[in-house]
Amino acid sequence: VGETSIDDFNTYADECSDSGFSVDYERGDKFYDAKDENGNQLSLSYQGNSVMVIQIQKSDEAKAEETEADNKTSSEPEKEELAEEPSDDTKLASGIRPEFKEAMDSYEAFYNDYCDFLIKYKANPTDMNLIAEYSDMMKKAADMDEKFNVWEGNDLSTEELKYYLDVHNRITQKMLDATS
């Protein structure tokens, strides 16, 4: 987290403690490590140059429960969640394949959500709920990468390339607006 003073760091560490990360804690001038009552681990460190690093890790018990839940769902028949391999013969009248448009639209929707998150974070960087939301964002980003990689190396029509550039430009502008 950039633009964080040492005073902001200490205030954030205090808020984390007040929010329940106060079990087995260790605190120094530039670090704070603690667990919550569920065994989840939080580590804060002040790196200098107005940079604070926040790391949070699930407890082993929570990881085991998540693995167990994943194993239960993996025994069920899998549904294909990724976009199908793009095909050349399924283009819309506009010259854009429906699966390509769907991928670009979901990509843009993700970045719209991400920019909204950045704006919320910028307004209140000490909000602990945003850490959980950030974790969800990173999971969604991984899903986006998988869907987007389907298109890597595929030839795009002129219309698809134009649509891709339009989406990319809108995302870039929104990112600039959210971070300035």
CSV table of C-alpha atoms in Angstrom, one decimal:
chain,number,residue,atom,x,y,z
A,1,VAL,CA,0.0,0.0,0.0
A,2,GLY,CA,1.6,3.2,-1.1
A,3,GLU,CA,1.4,6.7,0.3
A,4,THR,CA,1.3,5.3,3.8
A,5,SER,CA,3.1,7.2,6.6
A,6,ILE,CA,4.5,5.5,9.7
A,7,ASP,CA,1.7,7.1,11.6
A,8,ASP,CA,-0.9,5.6,9.2
A,9,PHE,CA,0.8,2.3,9.6
A,10,ASN,CA,0.5,2.4,13.4
A,11,THR,CA,-3.1,3.5,13.2
A,12,TYR,CA,-3.9,0.6,10.8
A,13,ALA,CA,-2.1,-1.9,13.1
A,14,ASP,CA,-4.2,-0.6,16.0
A,15,GLU,CA,-7.4,-1.0,14.0
A,16,CYS,CA,-6.4,-4.5,13.0
A,17,SER,CA,-5.9,-5.3,16.7
A,18,ASP,CA,-9.3,-3.8,17.6
A,19,SER,CA,-10.9,-5.8,14.8
A,20,GLY,CA,-9.8,-9.1,16.3
A,21,PHE,CA,-6.2,-9.7,15.1
A,22,SER,CA,-4.8,-9.6,18.6
A,23,VAL,CA,-4.0,-13.3,19.4
A,24,ASP,CA,-0.3,-14.2,19.7
A,25,TYR,CA,0.6,-10.8,18.5
A,26,GLU,CA,4.1,-9.3,18.1
A,27,ARG,CA,4.7,-5.7,17.4
A,28,GLY,CA,7.7,-3.6,16.6
A,29,ASP,CA,8.4,-0.1,15.2
A,30,LYS,CA,7.8,-1.3,11.6
A,31,PHE,CA,5.9,-4.6,11.9
A,32,TYR,CA,2.7,-6.1,13.4
A,33,ASP,CA,2.0,-9.9,13.3
A,34,ALA,CA,-1.1,-11.4,14.9
A,35,LYS,CA,-3.8,-14.0,14.6
A,36,ASP,CA,-7.5,-13.8,15.0
A,37,GLU,CA,-9.6,-16.2,17.1
A,38,ASN,CA,-9.9,-18.5,14.1
A,39,GLY,CA,-6.2,-18.8,13.6
A,40,ASN,CA,-6.0,-16.6,10.5
A,41,GLN,CA,-2.6,-14.8,10.4
A,42,LEU,CA,-2.2,-11.1,9.6
A,43,SER,CA,1.3,-9.6,9.0
A,44,LEU,CA,1.9,-5.9,8.5
A,45,SER,CA,5.2,-4.4,7.7
A,46,TYR,CA,6.3,-0.8,7.0
A,47,GLN,CA,8.9,-0.9,4.2
A,48,GLY,CA,9.8,2.8,4.3
A,49,ASN,CA,9.4,5.1,1.4
A,50,SER,CA,5.7,5.4,2.4
A,51,VAL,CA,5.0,1.7,1.6
A,52,MET,CA,3.2,-0.7,3.9
A,53,VAL,CA,2.8,-4.4,3.1
A,54,ILE,CA,-0.3,-6.3,4.2
A,55,GLN,CA,-0.4,-10.1,4.2
A,56,ILE,CA,-3.2,-12.3,5.4
A,57,GLN,CA,-3.3,-16.1,5.5
A,58,LYS,CA,-6.1,-18.5,6.3
A,59,SER,CA,-5.7,-20.8,9.2
A,60,ASP,CA,-4.7,-24.4,8.4
A,61,GLU,CA,-8.2,-25.4,9.6
A,62,ALA,CA,-9.9,-23.0,7.2
A,63,LYS,CA,-7.7,-24.3,4.4
A,64,ALA,CA,-8.6,-27.9,5.3
A,65,GLU,CA,-12.3,-27.1,5.3
A,66,GLU,CA,-11.9,-25.3,1.9
A,67,THR,CA,-10.0,-28.3,0.4
A,68,GLU,CA,-12.7,-30.6,1.8
A,69,ALA,CA,-15.4,-28.5,0.2
A,70,ASP,CA,-13.5,-28.4,-3.1
A,71,ASN,CA,-13.2,-32.2,-3.0
A,72,LYS,CA,-16.9,-32.6,-2.6
A,73,THR,CA,-17.7,-30.4,-5.5
A,74,SER,CA,-15.1,-32.0,-7.7
A,75,SER,CA,-16.8,-35.4,-7.4
A,76,GLU,CA,-19.8,-33.9,-9.0
A,77,PRO,CA,-19.9,-33.8,-12.8
A,78,GLU,CA,-17.9,-30.7,-13.9
A,79,LYS,CA,-19.6,-28.0,-15.8
A,80,GLU,CA,-17.4,-26.2,-18.4
A,81,GLU,CA,-16.9,-22.7,-17.0
A,82,LEU,CA,-14.3,-21.4,-19.4
A,83,ALA,CA,-15.3,-19.9,-22.7
A,84,GLU,CA,-15.4,-22.5,-25.5
A,85,GLU,CA,-12.5,-22.5,-27.9
A,86,PRO,CA,-13.2,-19.6,-30.4
A,87,SER,CA,-14.5,-20.7,-33.7
A,88,ASP,CA,-14.3,-18.8,-37.0
A,89,ASP,CA,-17.8,-19.9,-38.2
A,90,THR,CA,-19.9,-18.4,-35.4
A,91,LYS,CA,-19.5,-14.6,-36.1
A,92,LEU,CA,-22.2,-12.1,-35.5
A,93,ALA,CA,-23.4,-10.0,-38.4
A,94,SER,CA,-21.0,-7.3,-37.0
A,95,GLY,CA,-18.0,-9.6,-37.6
A,96,ILE,CA,-17.5,-10.3,-33.9
A,97,ARG,CA,-17.8,-13.9,-32.6
A,98,PRO,CA,-20.3,-14.1,-29.7
A,99,GLU,CA,-17.8,-15.9,-27.4
A,100,PHE,CA,-15.2,-13.1,-28.1
A,101,LYS,CA,-17.7,-10.4,-27.3
A,102,GLU,CA,-18.7,-12.2,-24.1
A,103,ALA,CA,-15.0,-12.6,-23.0
A,104,MET,CA,-14.3,-8.9,-23.7
A,105,ASP,CA,-17.5,-7.8,-21.9
A,106,SER,CA,-16.7,-9.9,-18.8
A,107,TYR,CA,-13.1,-8.6,-18.9
A,108,GLU,CA,-14.4,-5.0,-18.9
A,109,ALA,CA,-17.0,-5.7,-16.2
A,110,PHE,CA,-14.2,-7.1,-13.9
A,111,TYR,CA,-12.1,-4.0,-14.4
A,112,ASN,CA,-15.1,-1.8,-13.7
A,113,ASP,CA,-15.5,-3.6,-10.4
A,114,TYR,CA,-11.8,-3.4,-9.7
A,115,CYS,CA,-11.8,0.4,-10.3
A,116,ASP,CA,-14.8,0.8,-8.0
A,117,PHE,CA,-12.8,-1.2,-5.4
A,118,LEU,CA,-9.7,1.1,-5.9
A,119,ILE,CA,-11.9,4.2,-5.3
A,120,LYS,CA,-13.4,2.7,-2.1
A,121,TYR,CA,-9.9,1.8,-0.9
A,122,LYS,CA,-8.5,5.2,-1.7
A,123,ALA,CA,-11.4,6.7,0.4
A,124,ASN,CA,-10.8,4.4,3.4
A,125,PRO,CA,-7.5,2.5,3.3
A,126,THR,CA,-8.0,1.2,6.8
A,127,ASP,CA,-11.2,-0.6,6.1
A,128,MET,CA,-10.6,-4.3,7.0
A,129,ASN,CA,-13.6,-5.4,4.9
A,130,LEU,CA,-11.6,-4.2,1.8
A,131,ILE,CA,-8.9,-6.8,2.5
A,132,ALA,CA,-11.4,-9.6,2.1
A,133,GLU,CA,-12.8,-7.9,-1.0
A,134,TYR,CA,-9.3,-7.6,-2.4
A,135,SER,CA,-8.8,-11.3,-2.0
A,136,ASP,CA,-12.0,-11.9,-3.9
A,137,MET,CA,-10.8,-9.5,-6.6
A,138,MET,CA,-7.6,-11.5,-7.0
A,139,LYS,CA,-9.6,-14.8,-7.5
A,140,LYS,CA,-11.7,-13.1,-10.1
A,141,ALA,CA,-8.6,-11.8,-11.8
A,142,ALA,CA,-7.3,-15.3,-12.1
A,143,ASP,CA,-10.6,-16.4,-13.7
A,144,MET,CA,-10.4,-13.5,-16.1
A,145,ASP,CA,-6.9,-14.5,-17.1
A,146,GLU,CA,-8.0,-18.0,-17.9
A,147,LYS,CA,-10.9,-16.8,-20.0
A,148,PHE,CA,-8.7,-14.3,-21.7
A,149,ASN,CA,-5.9,-16.7,-22.5
A,150,VAL,CA,-8.3,-18.7,-24.7
A,151,TRP,CA,-7.9,-15.9,-27.2
A,152,GLU,CA,-4.1,-15.7,-27.1
A,153,GLY,CA,-2.6,-16.4,-30.4
A,154,ASN,CA,-6.0,-16.5,-32.2
A,155,ASP,CA,-6.5,-14.3,-35.3
A,156,LEU,CA,-8.9,-11.6,-34.6
A,157,SER,CA,-11.1,-10.0,-37.3
A,158,THR,CA,-10.8,-6.3,-37.9
A,159,GLU,CA,-14.0,-5.8,-36.0
A,160,GLU,CA,-12.8,-7.9,-33.1
A,161,LEU,CA,-9.5,-6.0,-32.9
A,162,LYS,CA,-11.4,-2.7,-33.0
A,163,TYR,CA,-13.7,-3.9,-30.2
A,164,TYR,CA,-10.7,-5.2,-28.1
A,165,LEU,CA,-9.0,-1.8,-28.5
A,166,ASP,CA,-12.2,0.1,-27.5
A,167,VAL,CA,-12.6,-2.1,-24.4
A,168,HIS,CA,-8.9,-1.7,-23.5
A,169,ASN,CA,-9.1,2.1,-23.9
A,170,ARG,CA,-12.2,2.3,-21.7
A,171,ILE,CA,-10.5,0.2,-19.0
A,172,THR,CA,-7.3,2.2,-19.2
A,173,GLN,CA,-9.2,5.5,-18.8
A,174,LYS,CA,-11.2,4.1,-15.9
A,175,MET,CA,-7.9,2.9,-14.2
A,176,LEU,CA,-6.4,6.3,-14.6
A,177,ASP,CA,-9.4,8.0,-13.2
A,178,ALA,CA,-9.5,5.6,-10.2
A,179,THR,CA,-5.9,6.0,-9.3
A,180,SER,CA,-5.5,9.8,-9.8
